[in-house]
GROMACS .gro file of C-alpha atoms in nm:
model
  397
    1UNK     CA    1  26.074  12.929   9.591
    2UNK     CA    2  26.137  12.953   9.963
    3UNK     CA    3  26.236  13.287  10.116
    4UNK     CA    4  26.495  13.167  10.368
    5UNK     CA    5  26.847  13.038  10.297
    6UNK     CA    6  26.892  13.199   9.959
    7UNK     CA    7  27.241  13.259   9.815
    8UNK     CA    8  27.328  13.559   9.601
    9UNK     CA    9  27.560  13.546   9.303
   10UNK     CA   10  27.508  13.187   9.191
   11UNK     CA   11  27.557  13.090   8.829
   12UNK     CA   12  27.285  12.937   8.613
   13UNK     CA   13  27.465  12.603   8.639
   14UNK     CA   14  27.465  12.618   9.018
   15UNK     CA   15  27.098  12.717   9.031
   16UNK     CA   16  27.001  12.434   8.797
   17UNK     CA   17  27.202  12.182   8.998
   18UNK     CA   18  27.046  12.291   9.328
   19UNK     CA   19  26.697  12.280   9.177
   20UNK     CA   20  26.764  11.923   9.060
   21UNK     CA   21  26.888  11.815   9.402
   22UNK     CA   22  26.594  11.987   9.575
   23UNK     CA   23  26.351  11.803   9.349
   24UNK     CA   24  26.531  11.475   9.422
   25UNK     CA   25  26.505  11.541   9.796
   26UNK     CA   26  26.132  11.619   9.776
   27UNK     CA   27  26.048  11.316   9.560
   28UNK     CA   28  26.301  11.049   9.655
   29UNK     CA   29  26.425  11.122  10.009
   30UNK     CA   30  26.159  11.290  10.221
   31UNK     CA   31  25.886  11.030  10.151
   32UNK     CA   32  26.105  10.742  10.275
   33UNK     CA   33  26.361  10.898  10.510
   34UNK     CA   34  26.179  10.846  10.839
   35UNK     CA   35  26.091  10.483  10.766
   36UNK     CA   36  26.449  10.404  10.661
   37UNK     CA   37  26.586  10.587  10.963
   38UNK     CA   38  26.364  10.400  11.208
   39UNK     CA   39  26.474  10.072  11.047
   40UNK     CA   40  26.841  10.182  11.048
   41UNK     CA   41  26.847  10.070  10.684
   42UNK     CA   42  27.116  10.175  10.439
   43UNK     CA   43  26.952  10.394  10.168
   44UNK     CA   44  27.084  10.201   9.866
   45UNK     CA   45  26.831  10.341   9.619
   46UNK     CA   46  26.894  10.700   9.730
   47UNK     CA   47  27.269  10.650   9.708
   48UNK     CA   48  27.234  10.512   9.355
   49UNK     CA   49  27.030  10.819   9.261
   50UNK     CA   50  27.304  11.047   9.395
   51UNK     CA   51  27.564  10.849   9.200
   52UNK     CA   52  27.363  10.892   8.879
   53UNK     CA   53  27.348  11.269   8.939
   54UNK     CA   54  27.726  11.278   8.970
   55UNK     CA   55  27.729  11.391   9.332
   56UNK     CA   56  28.014  11.158   9.428
   57UNK     CA   57  28.232  11.351   9.186
   58UNK     CA   58  28.095  11.696   9.258
   59UNK     CA   59  28.429  11.857   9.348
   60UNK     CA   60  28.659  11.617   9.165
   61UNK     CA   61  28.821  11.798   8.868
   62UNK     CA   62  28.677  11.740   8.523
   63UNK     CA   63  29.006  11.590   8.403
   64UNK     CA   64  28.936  11.298   8.638
   65UNK     CA   65  28.571  11.261   8.537
   66UNK     CA   66  28.416  11.480   8.806
   67UNK     CA   67  28.200  11.790   8.784
   68UNK     CA   68  28.476  12.025   8.902
   69UNK     CA   69  28.244  12.231   9.121
   70UNK     CA   70  28.335  12.465   9.407
   71UNK     CA   71  28.315  12.408   9.782
   72UNK     CA   72  28.026  12.656   9.785
   73UNK     CA   73  27.828  12.442   9.540
   74UNK     CA   74  27.907  12.135   9.746
   75UNK     CA   75  27.796  12.303  10.072
   76UNK     CA   76  27.467  12.411   9.915
   77UNK     CA   77  27.406  12.058   9.782
   78UNK     CA   78  27.475  11.918  10.130
   79UNK     CA   79  27.229  12.167  10.279
   80UNK     CA   80  26.960  12.042  10.039
   81UNK     CA   81  27.036  11.675  10.108
   82UNK     CA   82  27.036  11.730  10.485
   83UNK     CA   83  26.699  11.898  10.459
   84UNK     CA   84  26.580  11.559  10.339
   85UNK     CA   85  26.784  11.331  10.564
   86UNK     CA   86  27.113  11.416  10.732
   87UNK     CA   87  27.250  11.062  10.708
   88UNK     CA   88  27.249  11.082  10.328
   89UNK     CA   89  27.479  11.384  10.339
   90UNK     CA   90  27.713  11.191  10.570
   91UNK     CA   91  27.758  10.921  10.307
   92UNK     CA   92  27.875  11.189  10.064
   93UNK     CA   93  28.084  11.387  10.314
   94UNK     CA   94  28.337  11.125  10.416
   95UNK     CA   95  28.381  11.026  10.051
   96UNK     CA   96  28.431  11.390   9.960
   97UNK     CA   97  28.694  11.452  10.231
   98UNK     CA   98  28.904  11.160  10.103
   99UNK     CA   99  28.868  11.281   9.743
  100UNK     CA  100  28.967  11.633   9.851
  101UNK     CA  101  29.278  11.504  10.032
  102UNK     CA  102  29.385  11.300   9.729
  103UNK     CA  103  29.316  11.592   9.496
  104UNK     CA  104  29.518  11.835   9.711
  105UNK     CA  105  29.796  11.613   9.843
  106UNK     CA  106  29.809  11.290   9.642
  107UNK     CA  107  30.084  11.187   9.403
  108UNK     CA  108  30.003  11.191   9.029
  109UNK     CA  109  29.973  10.812   9.044
  110UNK     CA  110  29.731  10.826   9.337
  111UNK     CA  111  29.516  11.086   9.165
  112UNK     CA  112  29.504  10.888   8.841
  113UNK     CA  113  29.426  10.563   9.025
  114UNK     CA  114  29.155  10.682   9.262
  115UNK     CA  115  28.987  11.005   9.149
  116UNK     CA  116  28.817  10.879   8.828
  117UNK     CA  117  28.663  10.584   9.011
  118UNK     CA  118  28.568  10.803   9.306
  119UNK     CA  119  28.396  11.043   9.066
  120UNK     CA  120  28.183  10.764   8.922
  121UNK     CA  121  28.111  10.623   9.266
  122UNK     CA  122  28.270  10.280   9.218
  123UNK     CA  123  28.519  10.368   9.491
  124UNK     CA  124  28.358  10.502   9.810
  125UNK     CA  125  28.578  10.679  10.061
  126UNK     CA  126  28.595  10.692  10.440
  127UNK     CA  127  28.850  10.864  10.659
  128UNK     CA  128  28.978  10.768  11.002
  129UNK     CA  129  29.144  10.985  11.265
  130UNK     CA  130  28.967  10.922  11.594
  131UNK     CA  131  29.045  10.639  11.835
  132UNK     CA  132  28.867  10.505  12.145
  133UNK     CA  133  29.081  10.703  12.392
  134UNK     CA  134  29.149  11.029  12.213
  135UNK     CA  135  28.828  11.178  12.065
  136UNK     CA  136  28.905  11.530  11.941
  137UNK     CA  137  29.266  11.509  12.069
  138UNK     CA  138  29.418  11.388  11.744
  139UNK     CA  139  29.770  11.426  11.884
  140UNK     CA  140  29.697  11.136  12.122
  141UNK     CA  141  29.645  10.867  11.857
  142UNK     CA  142  29.824  10.538  11.922
  143UNK     CA  143  29.777  10.338  11.601
  144UNK     CA  144  30.124  10.274  11.457
  145UNK     CA  145  30.276  10.185  11.124
  146UNK     CA  146  30.623  10.030  11.130
  147UNK     CA  147  30.835  10.017  10.816
  148UNK     CA  148  30.921   9.668  10.692
  149UNK     CA  149  31.105   9.672  10.361
  150UNK     CA  150  30.890   9.846  10.100
  151UNK     CA  151  30.580   9.806  10.318
  152UNK     CA  152  30.444   9.918  10.654
  153UNK     CA  153  30.274   9.703  10.917
  154UNK     CA  154  29.984   9.877  11.094
  155UNK     CA  155  29.852   9.790  11.441
  156UNK     CA  156  29.584   9.974  11.638
  157UNK     CA  157  29.216  10.056  11.672
  158UNK     CA  158  29.029  10.339  11.500
  159UNK     CA  159  28.683  10.466  11.595
  160UNK     CA  160  28.381  10.648  11.452
  161UNK     CA  161  28.425  10.572  11.081
  162UNK     CA  162  28.128  10.691  10.878
  163UNK     CA  163  28.096  10.455  10.580
  164UNK     CA  164  28.328  10.216  10.762
  165UNK     CA  165  28.166   9.907  10.611
  166UNK     CA  166  28.046  10.033  10.273
  167UNK     CA  167  28.369  10.216  10.185
  168UNK     CA  168  28.643  10.040   9.991
  169UNK     CA  169  28.906  10.311  10.051
  170UNK     CA  170  28.993  10.452  10.395
  171UNK     CA  171  29.229  10.745  10.450
  172UNK     CA  172  29.380  10.649  10.786
  173UNK     CA  173  29.599  10.860  11.015
  174UNK     CA  174  29.868  10.665  11.204
  175UNK     CA  175  30.199  10.725  11.379
  176UNK     CA  176  30.512  10.641  11.185
  177UNK     CA  177  30.752  10.822  11.422
  178UNK     CA  178  30.628  10.819  11.785
  179UNK     CA  179  30.893  11.070  11.895
  180UNK     CA  180  30.814  11.341  11.638
  181UNK     CA  181  30.475  11.464  11.762
  182UNK     CA  182  30.256  11.598  11.481
  183UNK     CA  183  30.540  11.553  11.235
  184UNK     CA  184  30.544  11.183  11.308
  185UNK     CA  185  30.195  11.121  11.169
  186UNK     CA  186  30.126  10.977  10.825
  187UNK     CA  187  29.810  10.924  10.620
  188UNK     CA  188  29.777  10.588  10.446
  189UNK     CA  189  29.529  10.514  10.168
  190UNK     CA  190  29.402  10.175  10.280
  191UNK     CA  191  29.218   9.964  10.021
  192UNK     CA  192  28.965   9.712  10.152
  193UNK     CA  193  28.660   9.513  10.053
  194UNK     CA  194  28.319   9.642  10.172
  195UNK     CA  195  28.150   9.452  10.452
  196UNK     CA  196  28.196   9.342  10.813
  197UNK     CA  197  28.438   9.102  10.974
  198UNK     CA  198  28.794   9.053  10.850
  199UNK     CA  199  28.773   9.240  10.519
  200UNK     CA  200  29.147   9.214  10.447
  201UNK     CA  201  29.427   9.018  10.618
  202UNK     CA  202  29.478   9.190  10.952
  203UNK     CA  203  29.197   9.442  10.894
  204UNK     CA  204  28.862   9.396  11.070
  205UNK     CA  205  28.536   9.595  11.072
  206UNK     CA  206  28.362   9.451  11.382
  207UNK     CA  207  28.007   9.578  11.317
  208UNK     CA  208  27.785   9.885  11.324
  209UNK     CA  209  27.789  10.110  11.629
  210UNK     CA  210  27.432  10.150  11.756
  211UNK     CA  211  27.354  10.521  11.777
  212UNK     CA  212  27.077  10.746  11.909
  213UNK     CA  213  27.040  10.913  11.570
  214UNK     CA  214  27.230  10.950  11.242
  215UNK     CA  215  27.105  10.608  11.144
  216UNK     CA  216  27.104  10.438  10.804
  217UNK     CA  217  27.468  10.528  10.744
  218UNK     CA  218  27.710  10.273  10.891
  219UNK     CA  219  27.938  10.398  11.170
  220UNK     CA  220  28.207  10.151  11.269
  221UNK     CA  221  28.539  10.075  11.431
  222UNK     CA  222  28.841   9.965  11.226
  223UNK     CA  223  29.091   9.726  11.386
  224UNK     CA  224  29.443   9.676  11.246
  225UNK     CA  225  29.631   9.363  11.354
  226UNK     CA  226  29.952   9.336  11.157
  227UNK     CA  227  29.790   9.474  10.843
  228UNK     CA  228  30.046   9.527  10.569
  229UNK     CA  229  30.027   9.832  10.339
  230UNK     CA  230  30.270   9.925  10.063
  231UNK     CA  231  30.475  10.244  10.099
  232UNK     CA  232  30.318  10.363   9.773
  233UNK     CA  233  29.992  10.404   9.970
  234UNK     CA  234  30.129  10.691  10.178
  235UNK     CA  235  29.925  10.995  10.077
  236UNK     CA  236  30.158  11.224   9.884
  237UNK     CA  237  30.435  10.963   9.893
  238UNK     CA  238  30.611  11.120  10.193
  239UNK     CA  239  30.565  11.014  10.558
  240UNK     CA  240  30.522  11.272  10.833
  241UNK     CA  241  30.269  11.497  10.659
  242UNK     CA  242  29.953  11.319  10.770
  243UNK     CA  243  29.842  11.561  11.040
  244UNK     CA  244  29.852  11.858  10.802
  245UNK     CA  245  29.670  11.660  10.532
  246UNK     CA  246  29.398  11.547  10.771
  247UNK     CA  247  29.346  11.897  10.912
  248UNK     CA  248  29.302  12.029  10.559
  249UNK     CA  249  29.034  11.766  10.503
  250UNK     CA  250  28.865  11.839  10.834
  251UNK     CA  251  28.859  12.211  10.753
  252UNK     CA  252  28.638  12.153  10.451
  253UNK     CA  253  28.453  11.884  10.648
  254UNK     CA  254  28.354  12.148  10.901
  255UNK     CA  255  28.193  12.351  10.623
  256UNK     CA  256  28.003  12.034  10.538
  257UNK     CA  257  27.884  11.987  10.898
  258UNK     CA  258  27.775  12.351  10.907
  259UNK     CA  259  27.578  12.295  10.587
  260UNK     CA  260  27.415  11.989  10.741
  261UNK     CA  261  27.306  12.201  11.037
  262UNK     CA  262  27.158  12.455  10.798
  263UNK     CA  263  26.961  12.187  10.613
  264UNK     CA  264  26.823  12.019  10.925
  265UNK     CA  265  26.729  12.355  11.079
  266UNK     CA  266  26.556  12.463  10.759
  267UNK     CA  267  26.351  12.143  10.752
  268UNK     CA  268  26.258  12.186  11.120
  269UNK     CA  269  26.140  12.539  11.046
  270UNK     CA  270  25.936  12.419  10.746
  271UNK     CA  271  25.766  12.154  10.960
  272UNK     CA  272  25.696  12.400  11.241
  273UNK     CA  273  25.555  12.681  11.029
  274UNK     CA  274  25.332  12.435  10.843
  275UNK     CA  275  25.206  12.264  11.158
  276UNK     CA  276  25.142  12.598  11.330
  277UNK     CA  277  24.901  12.696  11.050
  278UNK     CA  278  24.708  12.367  11.070
  279UNK     CA  279  24.686  12.310  11.444
  280UNK     CA  280  24.411  12.496  11.632
  281UNK     CA  281  24.381  12.576  12.003
  282UNK     CA  282  24.138  12.802  12.187
  283UNK     CA  283  23.943  12.852  11.866
  284UNK     CA  284  24.226  12.974  11.641
  285UNK     CA  285  24.541  12.854  11.466
  286UNK     CA  286  24.840  12.834  11.697
  287UNK     CA  287  25.024  13.043  11.434
  288UNK     CA  288  24.798  13.331  11.538
  289UNK     CA  289  24.921  13.318  11.897
  290UNK     CA  290  25.188  13.580  11.956
  291UNK     CA  291  25.409  13.337  12.152
  292UNK     CA  292  25.426  13.102  11.853
  293UNK     CA  293  25.497  13.389  11.613
  294UNK     CA  294  25.786  13.499  11.833
  295UNK     CA  295  25.924  13.145  11.830
  296UNK     CA  296  25.895  13.122  11.451
  297UNK     CA  297  26.067  13.460  11.413
  298UNK     CA  298  26.363  13.347  11.625
  299UNK     CA  299  26.386  13.020  11.432
  300UNK     CA  300  26.387  13.195  11.095
  301UNK     CA  301  26.659  13.439  11.203
  302UNK     CA  302  26.881  13.150  11.316
  303UNK     CA  303  26.823  12.957  10.992
  304UNK     CA  304  26.921  13.262  10.788
  305UNK     CA  305  27.226  13.355  10.999
  306UNK     CA  306  27.368  13.002  10.992
  307UNK     CA  307  27.319  12.974  10.616
  308UNK     CA  308  27.493  13.301  10.538
  309UNK     CA  309  27.790  13.223  10.764
  310UNK     CA  310  27.830  12.883  10.600
  311UNK     CA  311  27.824  13.044  10.255
  312UNK     CA  312  28.090  13.290  10.367
  313UNK     CA  313  28.317  13.012  10.500
  314UNK     CA  314  28.283  12.810  10.179
  315UNK     CA  315  28.354  13.109   9.957
  316UNK     CA  316  28.665  13.196  10.154
  317UNK     CA  317  28.802  12.844  10.112
  318UNK     CA  318  28.725  12.860   9.740
  319UNK     CA  319  28.954  13.163   9.708
  320UNK     CA  320  29.244  12.955   9.842
  321UNK     CA  321  29.263  13.153  10.165
  322UNK     CA  322  29.294  12.999  10.510
  323UNK     CA  323  28.944  12.952  10.650
  324UNK     CA  324  28.987  12.765  10.977
  325UNK     CA  325  28.843  13.062  11.168
  326UNK     CA  326  28.541  13.097  10.939
  327UNK     CA  327  28.483  12.721  10.914
  328UNK     CA  328  28.502  12.689  11.292
  329UNK     CA  329  28.256  12.975  11.344
  330UNK     CA  330  28.017  12.839  11.081
  331UNK     CA  331  28.028  12.486  11.222
  332UNK     CA  332  27.982  12.610  11.580
  333UNK     CA  333  27.701  12.853  11.501
  334UNK     CA  334  27.512  12.621  11.264
  335UNK     CA  335  27.532  12.330  11.508
  336UNK     CA  336  27.409  12.532  11.804
  337UNK     CA  337  27.136  12.707  11.606
  338UNK     CA  338  27.023  12.378  11.452
  339UNK     CA  339  26.978  12.226  11.798
  340UNK     CA  340  26.777  12.531  11.911
  341UNK     CA  341  26.560  12.549  11.597
  342UNK     CA  342  26.480  12.178  11.614
  343UNK     CA  343  26.388  12.207  11.981
  344UNK     CA  344  26.161  12.503  11.907
  345UNK     CA  345  25.994  12.306  11.628
  346UNK     CA  346  25.952  12.018  11.873
  347UNK     CA  347  25.782  12.254  12.121
  348UNK     CA  348  25.547  12.388  11.854
  349UNK     CA  349  25.439  12.032  11.773
  350UNK     CA  350  25.353  11.975  12.138
  351UNK     CA  351  25.281  11.614  12.232
  352UNK     CA  352  25.280  11.508  11.868
  353UNK     CA  353  25.648  11.598  11.843
  354UNK     CA  354  25.719  11.307  12.077
  355UNK     CA  355  25.549  11.062  11.843
  356UNK     CA  356  25.749  10.862  11.590
  357UNK     CA  357  25.472  10.931  11.340
  358UNK     CA  358  25.596  11.289  11.307
  359UNK     CA  359  25.919  11.378  11.130
  360UNK     CA  360  26.032  11.620  11.399
  361UNK     CA  361  26.101  11.324  11.631
  362UNK     CA  362  26.373  11.207  11.390
  363UNK     CA  363  26.525  11.553  11.361
  364UNK     CA  364  26.529  11.586  11.739
  365UNK     CA  365  26.755  11.280  11.761
  366UNK     CA  366  26.973  11.380  11.467
  367UNK     CA  367  27.056  11.739  11.568
  368UNK     CA  368  27.288  11.654  11.864
  369UNK     CA  369  27.538  11.485  11.630
  370UNK     CA  370  27.615  11.827  11.483
  371UNK     CA  371  27.741  11.942  11.823
  372UNK     CA  372  28.018  11.680  11.819
  373UNK     CA  373  28.088  11.587  11.455
  374UNK     CA  374  28.422  11.710  11.307
  375UNK     CA  375  28.524  11.840  11.650
  376UNK     CA  376  28.296  11.927  11.940
  377UNK     CA  377  28.144  12.271  11.992
  378UNK     CA  378  28.397  12.336  12.269
  379UNK     CA  379  28.684  12.243  12.036
  380UNK     CA  380  28.546  12.489  11.780
  381UNK     CA  381  28.545  12.764  12.043
  382UNK     CA  382  28.906  12.686  12.130
  383UNK     CA  383  29.004  12.709  11.762
  384UNK     CA  384  28.809  13.031  11.718
  385UNK     CA  385  28.958  13.186  12.032
  386UNK     CA  386  29.316  13.104  11.938
  387UNK     CA  387  29.275  13.234  11.585
  388UNK     CA  388  29.119  13.556  11.711
  389UNK     CA  389  29.414  13.612  11.942
  390UNK     CA  390  29.643  13.565  11.642
  391UNK     CA  391  29.446  13.813  11.434
  392UNK     CA  392  29.411  14.070  11.713
  393UNK     CA  393  29.746  14.023  11.887
  394UNK     CA  394  29.840  14.310  12.115
  395UNK     CA  395  30.153  14.465  11.956
  396UNK     CA  396  30.196  14.734  12.220
  397UNK     CA  397  30.393  14.519  12.464
   0.00000   0.00000   0.00000
């Protein structure tokens, strides 16, 4: 059992589940991850293994066929998966956010229709907020849905959909009332066939976006051209609540991104500490050089700090309390520390770290995504700063 990134107070069920996932990562993901990543190949066999373990239904209530686990359990599972290959955790994350939104905000009919099939993995979810011109500024979205009888007609372009091609359900944020600001946004549950091209009348997935890292998982655009959706597909049945619903999903998504950072950083540390004990220079292991020991010490402290903050953020959300401050801090800290730990591992590997034969090269390209996913690091600092001013408001004036 490793020393770092341990979590106190887990149940026997949680410990058994994490041990099973860790074994799956060691046997089924790590041996093939780098080859699949270099080929930008979708990990179908790994995804099927996760489906068989029930991971697609991890937080879906038991009454809908899921495992009914907590956000903490989910975050720890994501940490383990990301230790193997971060892209695999991305396939689960977008699915999970959509399931969470339906579980928290869906109508009884929507829950009954989607959650059982999401739990078994026959429905795969993606969610869509961002657009080409707005990035983290969700209030600037332009995609519109106009009422037409008992349906809505959607026009616009969405960007950066993880699982955009493989998903068959997309939670999509659009404007239904352009004059109402945040209150004029609505989330639609858009059904579609998997694949590229025109997957439904007026709904096109152009192709995969070629990325520096985070490969294997498909990242796409989604183009609406007069696509018709029934009013019954409005999440919760009531227009105008989409921004709140999406922010609730993103809040738990930020815990997920923090957990990914923890997993990638942990793997980078494992690679570095192992390599440092095998590589020799000047007649001794580089692990015996004080400079390398200092670097390993700093890496380990960052791995541990990020893990514990992520656990704290997940546990707070599980109590039902607001956790935007904690989730923002966890996501920010884990992303920054992950980048630094991976770079230190890269330095310890020396010239070999630059070779595609070594796993650290893959991690070096994957880590930057954590600085921008689910809101950039600067956006996290804005959220944290505003919340701190709320909590510590000066009442003397």
